[in-house]
GROMACS .gro file of C-alpha atoms in nm:
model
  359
    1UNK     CA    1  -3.155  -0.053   0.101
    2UNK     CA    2  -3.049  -0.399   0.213
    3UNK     CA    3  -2.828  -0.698   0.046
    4UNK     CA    4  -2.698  -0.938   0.234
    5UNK     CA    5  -2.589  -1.321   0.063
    6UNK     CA    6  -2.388  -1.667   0.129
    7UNK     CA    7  -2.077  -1.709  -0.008
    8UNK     CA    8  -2.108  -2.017  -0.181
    9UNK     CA    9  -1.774  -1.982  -0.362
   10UNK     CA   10  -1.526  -1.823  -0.149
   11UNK     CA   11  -1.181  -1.941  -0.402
   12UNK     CA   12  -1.322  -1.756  -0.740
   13UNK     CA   13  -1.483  -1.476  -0.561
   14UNK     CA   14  -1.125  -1.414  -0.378
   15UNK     CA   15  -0.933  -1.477  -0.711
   16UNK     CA   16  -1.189  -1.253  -0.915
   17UNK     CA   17  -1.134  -0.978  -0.662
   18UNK     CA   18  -0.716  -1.060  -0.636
   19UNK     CA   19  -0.713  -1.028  -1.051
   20UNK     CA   20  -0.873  -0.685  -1.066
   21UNK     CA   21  -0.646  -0.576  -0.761
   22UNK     CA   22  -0.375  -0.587  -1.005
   23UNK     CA   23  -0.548  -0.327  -1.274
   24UNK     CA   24  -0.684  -0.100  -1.007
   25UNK     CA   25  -0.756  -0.044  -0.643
   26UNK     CA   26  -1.106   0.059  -0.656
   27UNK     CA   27  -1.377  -0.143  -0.809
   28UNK     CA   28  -1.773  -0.019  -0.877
   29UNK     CA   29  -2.002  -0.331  -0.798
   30UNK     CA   30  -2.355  -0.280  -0.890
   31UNK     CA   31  -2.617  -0.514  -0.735
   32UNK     CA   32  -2.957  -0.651  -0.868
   33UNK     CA   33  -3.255  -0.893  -0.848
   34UNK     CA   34  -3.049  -1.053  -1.192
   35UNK     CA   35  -2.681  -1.021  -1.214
   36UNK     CA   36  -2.395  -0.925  -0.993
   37UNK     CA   37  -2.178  -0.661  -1.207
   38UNK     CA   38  -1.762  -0.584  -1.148
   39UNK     CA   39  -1.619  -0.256  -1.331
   40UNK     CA   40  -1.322  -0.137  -1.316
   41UNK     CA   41  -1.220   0.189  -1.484
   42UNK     CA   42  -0.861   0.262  -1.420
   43UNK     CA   43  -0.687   0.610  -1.560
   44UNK     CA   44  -0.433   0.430  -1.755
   45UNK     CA   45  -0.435   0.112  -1.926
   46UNK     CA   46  -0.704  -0.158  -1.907
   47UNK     CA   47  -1.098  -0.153  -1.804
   48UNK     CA   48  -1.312  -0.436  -1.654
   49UNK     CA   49  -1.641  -0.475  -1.685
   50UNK     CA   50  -1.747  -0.838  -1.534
   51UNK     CA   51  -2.101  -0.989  -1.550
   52UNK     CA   52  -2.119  -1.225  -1.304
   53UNK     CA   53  -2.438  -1.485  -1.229
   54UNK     CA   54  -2.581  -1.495  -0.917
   55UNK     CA   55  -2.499  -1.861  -0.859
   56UNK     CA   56  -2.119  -1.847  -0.969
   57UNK     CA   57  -2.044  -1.656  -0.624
   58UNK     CA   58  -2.358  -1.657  -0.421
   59UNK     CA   59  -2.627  -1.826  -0.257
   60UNK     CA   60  -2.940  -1.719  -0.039
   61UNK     CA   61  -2.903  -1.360  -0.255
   62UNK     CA   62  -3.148  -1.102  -0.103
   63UNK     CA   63  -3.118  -0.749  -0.230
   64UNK     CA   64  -3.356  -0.477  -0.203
   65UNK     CA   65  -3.371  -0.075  -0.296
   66UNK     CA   66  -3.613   0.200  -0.414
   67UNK     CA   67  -3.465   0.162  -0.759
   68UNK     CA   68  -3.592  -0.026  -1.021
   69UNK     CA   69  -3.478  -0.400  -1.046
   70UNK     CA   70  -3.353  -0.306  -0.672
   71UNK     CA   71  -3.004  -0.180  -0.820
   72UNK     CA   72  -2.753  -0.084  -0.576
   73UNK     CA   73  -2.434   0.081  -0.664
   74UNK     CA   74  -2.159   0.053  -0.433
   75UNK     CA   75  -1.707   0.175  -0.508
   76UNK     CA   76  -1.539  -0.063  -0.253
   77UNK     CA   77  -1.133  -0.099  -0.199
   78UNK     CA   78  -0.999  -0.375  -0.371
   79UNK     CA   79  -0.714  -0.361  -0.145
   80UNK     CA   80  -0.971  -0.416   0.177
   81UNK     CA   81  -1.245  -0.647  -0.011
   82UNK     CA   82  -0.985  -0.887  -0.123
   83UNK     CA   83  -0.773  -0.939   0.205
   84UNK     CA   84  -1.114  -0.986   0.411
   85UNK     CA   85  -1.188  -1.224   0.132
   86UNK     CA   86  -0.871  -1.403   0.172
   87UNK     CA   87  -0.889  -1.421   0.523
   88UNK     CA   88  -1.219  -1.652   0.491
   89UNK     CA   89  -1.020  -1.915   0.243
   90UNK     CA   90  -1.033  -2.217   0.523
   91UNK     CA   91  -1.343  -2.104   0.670
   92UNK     CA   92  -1.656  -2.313   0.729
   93UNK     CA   93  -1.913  -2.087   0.604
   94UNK     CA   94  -1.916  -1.729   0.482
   95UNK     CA   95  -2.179  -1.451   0.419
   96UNK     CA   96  -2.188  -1.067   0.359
   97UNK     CA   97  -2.448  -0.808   0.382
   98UNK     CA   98  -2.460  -0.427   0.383
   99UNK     CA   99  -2.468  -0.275   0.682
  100UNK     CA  100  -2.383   0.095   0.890
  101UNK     CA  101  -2.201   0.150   1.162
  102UNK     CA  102  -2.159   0.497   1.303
  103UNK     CA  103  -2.357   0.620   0.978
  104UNK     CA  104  -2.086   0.462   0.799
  105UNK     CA  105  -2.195   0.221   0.479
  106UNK     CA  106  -2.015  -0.136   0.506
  107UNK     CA  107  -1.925  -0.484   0.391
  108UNK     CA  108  -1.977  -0.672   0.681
  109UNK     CA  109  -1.799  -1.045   0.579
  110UNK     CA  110  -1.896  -1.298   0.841
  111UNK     CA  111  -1.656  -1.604   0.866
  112UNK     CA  112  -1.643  -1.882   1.082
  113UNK     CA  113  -1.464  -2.131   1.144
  114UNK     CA  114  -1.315  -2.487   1.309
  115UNK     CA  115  -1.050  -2.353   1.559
  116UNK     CA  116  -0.945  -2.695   1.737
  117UNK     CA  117  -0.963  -3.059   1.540
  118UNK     CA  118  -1.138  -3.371   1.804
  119UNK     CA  119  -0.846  -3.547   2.032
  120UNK     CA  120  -0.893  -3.824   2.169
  121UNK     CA  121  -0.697  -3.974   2.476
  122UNK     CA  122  -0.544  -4.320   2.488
  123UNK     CA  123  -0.804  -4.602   2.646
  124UNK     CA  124  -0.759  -4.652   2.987
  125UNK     CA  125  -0.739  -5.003   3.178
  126UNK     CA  126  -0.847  -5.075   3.519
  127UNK     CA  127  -0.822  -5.382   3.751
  128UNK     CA  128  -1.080  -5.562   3.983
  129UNK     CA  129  -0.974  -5.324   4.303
  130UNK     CA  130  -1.016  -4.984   4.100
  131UNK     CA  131  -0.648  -4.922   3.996
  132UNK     CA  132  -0.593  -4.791   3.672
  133UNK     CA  133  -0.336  -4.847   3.421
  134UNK     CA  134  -0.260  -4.707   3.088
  135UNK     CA  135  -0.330  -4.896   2.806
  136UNK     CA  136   0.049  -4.871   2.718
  137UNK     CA  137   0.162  -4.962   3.025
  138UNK     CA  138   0.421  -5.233   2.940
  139UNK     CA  139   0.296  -5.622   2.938
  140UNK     CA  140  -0.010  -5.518   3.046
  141UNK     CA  141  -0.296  -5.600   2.784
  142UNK     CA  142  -0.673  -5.443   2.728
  143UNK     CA  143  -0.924  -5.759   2.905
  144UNK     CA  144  -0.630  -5.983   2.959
  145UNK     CA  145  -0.488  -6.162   3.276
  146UNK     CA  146  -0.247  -6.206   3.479
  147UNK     CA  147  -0.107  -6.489   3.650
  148UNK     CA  148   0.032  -6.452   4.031
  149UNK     CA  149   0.034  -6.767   4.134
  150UNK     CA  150  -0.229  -6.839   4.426
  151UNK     CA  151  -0.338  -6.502   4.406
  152UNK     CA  152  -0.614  -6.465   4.255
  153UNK     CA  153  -0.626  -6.307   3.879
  154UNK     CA  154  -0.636  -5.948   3.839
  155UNK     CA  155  -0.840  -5.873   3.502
  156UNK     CA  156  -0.846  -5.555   3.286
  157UNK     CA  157  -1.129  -5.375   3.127
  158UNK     CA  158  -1.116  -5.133   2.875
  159UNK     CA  159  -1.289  -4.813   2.934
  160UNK     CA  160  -1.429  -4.582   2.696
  161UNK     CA  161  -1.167  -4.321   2.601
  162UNK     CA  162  -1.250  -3.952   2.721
  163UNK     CA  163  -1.238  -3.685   2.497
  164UNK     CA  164  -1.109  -3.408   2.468
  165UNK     CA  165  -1.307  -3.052   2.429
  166UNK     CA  166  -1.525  -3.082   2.089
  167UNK     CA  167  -1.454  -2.830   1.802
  168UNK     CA  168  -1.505  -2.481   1.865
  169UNK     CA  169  -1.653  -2.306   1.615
  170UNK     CA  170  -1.521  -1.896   1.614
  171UNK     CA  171  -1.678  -1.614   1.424
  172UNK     CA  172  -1.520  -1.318   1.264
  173UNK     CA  173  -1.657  -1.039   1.134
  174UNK     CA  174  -1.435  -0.819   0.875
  175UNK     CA  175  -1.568  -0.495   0.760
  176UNK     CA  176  -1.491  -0.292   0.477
  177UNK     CA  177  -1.581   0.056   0.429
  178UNK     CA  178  -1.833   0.151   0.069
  179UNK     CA  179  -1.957   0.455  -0.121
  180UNK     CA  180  -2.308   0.415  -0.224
  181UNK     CA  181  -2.340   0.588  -0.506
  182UNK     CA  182  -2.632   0.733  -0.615
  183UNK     CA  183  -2.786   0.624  -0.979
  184UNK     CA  184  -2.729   0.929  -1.147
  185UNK     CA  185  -2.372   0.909  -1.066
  186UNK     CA  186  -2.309   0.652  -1.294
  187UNK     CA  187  -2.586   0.717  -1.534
  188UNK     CA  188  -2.337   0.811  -1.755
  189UNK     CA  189  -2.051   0.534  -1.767
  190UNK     CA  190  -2.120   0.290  -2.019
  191UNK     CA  191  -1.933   0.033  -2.155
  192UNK     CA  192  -1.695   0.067  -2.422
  193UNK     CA  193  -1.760   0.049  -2.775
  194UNK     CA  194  -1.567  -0.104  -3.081
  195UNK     CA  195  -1.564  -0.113  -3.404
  196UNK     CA  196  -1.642  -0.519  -3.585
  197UNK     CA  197  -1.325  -0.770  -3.477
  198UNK     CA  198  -1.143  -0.887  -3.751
  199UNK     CA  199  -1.016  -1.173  -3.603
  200UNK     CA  200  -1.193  -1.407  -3.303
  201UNK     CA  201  -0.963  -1.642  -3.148
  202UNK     CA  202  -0.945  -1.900  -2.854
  203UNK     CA  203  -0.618  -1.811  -2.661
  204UNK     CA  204  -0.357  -2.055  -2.517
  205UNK     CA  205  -0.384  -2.121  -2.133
  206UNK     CA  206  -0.315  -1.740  -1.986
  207UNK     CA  207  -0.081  -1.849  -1.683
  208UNK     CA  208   0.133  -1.965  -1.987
  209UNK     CA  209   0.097  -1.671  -2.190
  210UNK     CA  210   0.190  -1.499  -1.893
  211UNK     CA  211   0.477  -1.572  -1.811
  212UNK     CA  212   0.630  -1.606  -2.198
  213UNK     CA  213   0.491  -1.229  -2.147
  214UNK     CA  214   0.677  -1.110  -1.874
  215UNK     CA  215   0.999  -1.252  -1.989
  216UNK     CA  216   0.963  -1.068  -2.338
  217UNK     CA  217   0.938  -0.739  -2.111
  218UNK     CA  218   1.213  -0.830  -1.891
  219UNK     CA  219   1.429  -0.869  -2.196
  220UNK     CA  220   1.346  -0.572  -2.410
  221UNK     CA  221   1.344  -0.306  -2.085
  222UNK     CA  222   1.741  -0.316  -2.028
  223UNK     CA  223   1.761  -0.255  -2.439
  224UNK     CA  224   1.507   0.018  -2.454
  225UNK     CA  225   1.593   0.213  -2.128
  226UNK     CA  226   1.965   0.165  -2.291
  227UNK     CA  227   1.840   0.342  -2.602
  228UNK     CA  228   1.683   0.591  -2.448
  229UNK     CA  229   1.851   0.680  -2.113
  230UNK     CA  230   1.442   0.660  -1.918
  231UNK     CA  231   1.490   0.385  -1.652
  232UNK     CA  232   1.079   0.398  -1.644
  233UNK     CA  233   1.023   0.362  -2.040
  234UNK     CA  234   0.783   0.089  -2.101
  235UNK     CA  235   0.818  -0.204  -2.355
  236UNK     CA  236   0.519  -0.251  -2.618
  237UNK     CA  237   0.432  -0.621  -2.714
  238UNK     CA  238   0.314  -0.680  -3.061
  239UNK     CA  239   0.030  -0.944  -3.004
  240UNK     CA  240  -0.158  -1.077  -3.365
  241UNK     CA  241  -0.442  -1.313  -3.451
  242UNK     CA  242  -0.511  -1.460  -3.779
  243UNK     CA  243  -0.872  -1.676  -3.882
  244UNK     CA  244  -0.665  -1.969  -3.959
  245UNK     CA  245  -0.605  -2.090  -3.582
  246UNK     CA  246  -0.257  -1.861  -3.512
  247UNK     CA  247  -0.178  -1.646  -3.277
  248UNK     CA  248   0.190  -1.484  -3.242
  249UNK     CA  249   0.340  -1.230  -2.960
  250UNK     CA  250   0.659  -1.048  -2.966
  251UNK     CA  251   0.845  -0.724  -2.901
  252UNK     CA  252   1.052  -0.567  -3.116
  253UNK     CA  253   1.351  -0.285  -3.038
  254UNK     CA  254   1.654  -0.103  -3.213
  255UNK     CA  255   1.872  -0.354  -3.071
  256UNK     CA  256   1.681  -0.738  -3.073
  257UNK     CA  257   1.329  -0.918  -3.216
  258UNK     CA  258   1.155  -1.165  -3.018
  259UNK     CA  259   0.884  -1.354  -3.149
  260UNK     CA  260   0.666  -1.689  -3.020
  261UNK     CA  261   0.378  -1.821  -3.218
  262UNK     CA  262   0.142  -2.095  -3.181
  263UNK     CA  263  -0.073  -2.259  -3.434
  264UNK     CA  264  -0.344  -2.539  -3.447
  265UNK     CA  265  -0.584  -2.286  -3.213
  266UNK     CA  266  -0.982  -2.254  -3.241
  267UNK     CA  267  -1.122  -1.960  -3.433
  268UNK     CA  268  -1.520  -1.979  -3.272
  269UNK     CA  269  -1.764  -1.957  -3.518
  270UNK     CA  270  -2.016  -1.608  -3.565
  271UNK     CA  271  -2.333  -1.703  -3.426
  272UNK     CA  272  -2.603  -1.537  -3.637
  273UNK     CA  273  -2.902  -1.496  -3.327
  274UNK     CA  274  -2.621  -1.265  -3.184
  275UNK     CA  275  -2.497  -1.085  -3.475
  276UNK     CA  276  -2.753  -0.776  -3.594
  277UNK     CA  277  -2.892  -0.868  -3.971
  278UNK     CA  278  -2.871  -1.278  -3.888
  279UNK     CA  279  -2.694  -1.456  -4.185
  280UNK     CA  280  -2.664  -1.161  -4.381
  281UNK     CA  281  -2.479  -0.968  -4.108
  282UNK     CA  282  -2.269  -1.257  -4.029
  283UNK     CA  283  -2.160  -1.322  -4.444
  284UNK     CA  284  -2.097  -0.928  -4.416
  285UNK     CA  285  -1.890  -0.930  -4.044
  286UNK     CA  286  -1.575  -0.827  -4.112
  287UNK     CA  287  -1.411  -1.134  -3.937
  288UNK     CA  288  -1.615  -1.292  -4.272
  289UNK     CA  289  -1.438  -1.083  -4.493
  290UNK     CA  290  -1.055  -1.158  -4.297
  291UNK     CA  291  -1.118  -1.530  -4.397
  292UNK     CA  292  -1.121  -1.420  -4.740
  293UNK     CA  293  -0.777  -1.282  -4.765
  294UNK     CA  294  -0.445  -1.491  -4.794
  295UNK     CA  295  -0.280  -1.644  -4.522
  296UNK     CA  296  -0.015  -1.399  -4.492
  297UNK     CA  297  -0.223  -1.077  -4.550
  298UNK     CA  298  -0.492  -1.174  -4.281
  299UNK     CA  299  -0.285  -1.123  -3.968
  300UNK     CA  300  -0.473  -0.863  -3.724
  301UNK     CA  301  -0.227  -0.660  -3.500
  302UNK     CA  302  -0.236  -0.474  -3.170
  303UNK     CA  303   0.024  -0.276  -2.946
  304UNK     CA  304   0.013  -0.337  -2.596
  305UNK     CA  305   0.169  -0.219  -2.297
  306UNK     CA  306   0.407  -0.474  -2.157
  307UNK     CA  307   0.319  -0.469  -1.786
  308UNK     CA  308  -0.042  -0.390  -1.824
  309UNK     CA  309  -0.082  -0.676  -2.072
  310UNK     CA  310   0.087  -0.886  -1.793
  311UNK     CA  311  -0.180  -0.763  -1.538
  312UNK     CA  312  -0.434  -0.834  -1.768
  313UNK     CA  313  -0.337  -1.209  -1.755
  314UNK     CA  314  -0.316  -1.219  -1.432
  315UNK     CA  315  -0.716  -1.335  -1.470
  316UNK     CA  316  -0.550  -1.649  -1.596
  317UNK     CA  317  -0.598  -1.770  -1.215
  318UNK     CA  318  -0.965  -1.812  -1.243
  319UNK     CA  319  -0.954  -2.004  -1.579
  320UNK     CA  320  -1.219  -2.096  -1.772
  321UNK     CA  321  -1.244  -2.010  -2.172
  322UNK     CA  322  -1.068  -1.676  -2.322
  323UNK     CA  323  -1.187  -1.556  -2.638
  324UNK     CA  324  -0.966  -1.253  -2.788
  325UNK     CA  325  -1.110  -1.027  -3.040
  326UNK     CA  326  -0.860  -0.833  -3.228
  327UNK     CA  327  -0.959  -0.483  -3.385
  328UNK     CA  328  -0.674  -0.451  -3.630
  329UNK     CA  329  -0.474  -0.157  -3.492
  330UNK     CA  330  -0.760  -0.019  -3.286
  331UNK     CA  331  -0.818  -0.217  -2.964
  332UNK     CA  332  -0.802  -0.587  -2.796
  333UNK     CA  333  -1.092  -0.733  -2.641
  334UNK     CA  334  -1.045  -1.036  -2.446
  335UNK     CA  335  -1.407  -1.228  -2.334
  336UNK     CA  336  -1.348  -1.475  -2.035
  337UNK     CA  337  -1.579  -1.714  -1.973
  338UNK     CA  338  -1.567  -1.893  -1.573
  339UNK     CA  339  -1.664  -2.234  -1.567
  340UNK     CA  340  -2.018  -2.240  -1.363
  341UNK     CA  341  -2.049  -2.648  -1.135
  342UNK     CA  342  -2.436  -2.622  -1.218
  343UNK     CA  343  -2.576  -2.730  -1.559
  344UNK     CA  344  -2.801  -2.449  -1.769
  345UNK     CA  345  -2.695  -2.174  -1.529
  346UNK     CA  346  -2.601  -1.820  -1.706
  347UNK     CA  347  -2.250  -1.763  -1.822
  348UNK     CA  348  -2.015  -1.559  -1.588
  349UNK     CA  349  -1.804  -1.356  -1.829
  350UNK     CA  350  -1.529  -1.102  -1.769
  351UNK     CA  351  -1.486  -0.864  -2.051
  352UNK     CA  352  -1.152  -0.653  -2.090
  353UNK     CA  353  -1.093  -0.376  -2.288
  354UNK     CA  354  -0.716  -0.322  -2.390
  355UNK     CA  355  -0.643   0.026  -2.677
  356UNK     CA  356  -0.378  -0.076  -2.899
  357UNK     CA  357  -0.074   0.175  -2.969
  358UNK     CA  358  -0.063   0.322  -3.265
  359UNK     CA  359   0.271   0.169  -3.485
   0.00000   0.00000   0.00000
């Protein structure tokens, strides 16, 4: 089996892999002639399963295997693939490819780089016997003369300045260690599977939600460990959605309330070649059937773990479009879309599954 590829987009494929870090340290990427797939399946709290398109990341993509579509599976450190990664942020040009060493699968990551910028020394004068003279030298001018009386004159000629040793270009190769895994291994992970959303909604800029997140666990942790004398209790945010553009988050304890809510968001539209039954299916959705109830009955709510749901966010750093979909008291499903430089190219989308607490 071979893959090998130009990294055409060093900063999101670094981010991407920096994002997931924070959710889990090991990361399945599975390879084909179509797609290039991220999933990560932690024991506690949130999965990943990214769908990336060739193009967002790569360039010059060759992969090849005895399966079909020429599918290779590979679990890689997200600890090792994401400081090689970050190591090639200033470089020139960067590639990867699959290689063995000592009967040992790898990442190879092949970086170079500029190590030393042109110099250039100051022009250099010389006079009519061979002498030469700075071009700083004081009161002494580039082509200009000087008078000494009955001597004759002494003129000055520039000549071309001599450079210093040209850029050096240095290559580095960083390996990382893989598991191919065979495709019966993961025959039998599949993606998660939820009930109809209730409520679609275009979220407000993550880094923001972030860190409005992090201070609502900061402040309930001191209450709650209080309460409860465990130092290592965790705090459960209350996020909700409704279908007429608001979204609220806050925590609640024995002791205080919190609450922030913003209004005036998007709620996207159903699109009916997507949804099973077409128009009919769409007029029966049950998002369709949360529009239909009053503004204060047609909240949707989830329970989240404070510090997971601030690891979660953490994705803000690529940004692009998020699109939560709230399964009233059943699960959180945030779809994040990356912004792709070339026109009609597929959609790069991140999809995250969160379980909501039950009340």
């Amino acid at each position: 089996m071979r893959f090998k590829a130009t990294i055409r987009n060093i900063h999101t494929f670094t981010k991407l892999t920096g994002s997931l870090l924070l959710l889990s340290k090991v990361v399945w990427i599975r390879l084909d002639n179509d797609q290039v797939r991220f999933t990560v399946i932690p024991e506690r709290g949130s999965q990943v399963w990214a769908v990336l398109s060739i193009d967002s990341i790569f360039e010059d993509y060759s992969v090849q295997s005895n399966t079909p579509g020429n599918t290779i599976h590979l679990q890689v450190s997200l600890t090792h693939l994401n400081r090689a990664l970050r190591s090639a942020i200033n470089a020139t040009s960067a590639s990867i490819r699959l290689t063995k060493k000592d009967g040992i699968p790898l990442l190879a990551i092949t970086i170079t780089t500029t190590t030393f910028a042109s110099l250039r020394r100051p022009p250099t004068l010389e006079d009519s016997n061979g002498r030469r003279f700075p071009s700083e030298a004081p009161n002494l001018t580039s082509r200009a003369e000087v008078d000494r009386g009955n001597d004759d004159s002494i003129s000055f000629q520039d000549h071309p300045p001599a450079p210093f040793p040209s850029d050096r270009e240095t290559t580095i190769t960083q390996s990382v260690a893989v598991t191919v895994l065979p495709p019966q291994s993961v025959a039998s992970i599949h993606e998660p599977t939820c009930r109809e959303p209730d409520v679609h909604i275009l979220l407000p800029p993550l880094l923001q939600l972030k860190a409005i997140s992090e201070r609502f666990t900061k402040l309930a942790l001191p209450t709650s460990s209080a309460a409860t004398g465990d130092e290592n209790l965790s705090t459960r945010l209350i996020l909700s959605a409704s279908p007429y553009g608001e979204f609220r988050i806050g925590v609640q304890t024995a002791a205080c309330k919190i609450e922030s809510k913003w209004q005036g968001l998007t709620n996207p539209e159903l699109d009916p070649t997507q949804i099973e039954g077409g128009e009919e299916g769409v007029r029966e959705h049950a998002s369709t059937r949360q529009k239909n109830l009053t503004r204060d009955e047609a909240w949707a709510t989830v329970r989240v773990e404070g510090r997971d749901w601030g690891r979660v966010l953490g994705v803000g750093r690529l940004g692009g479009r998020v699109v939560a979909c709230f399964c009233d008291d059943h699960a959180l499903i945030l779809y994040v879309y990356l912004e792709n430089d070339e026109s009609g190219a597929d959609d790069s989308v991140l999809t995250y599954y969160i379980t909501s607490y039950s009340q």
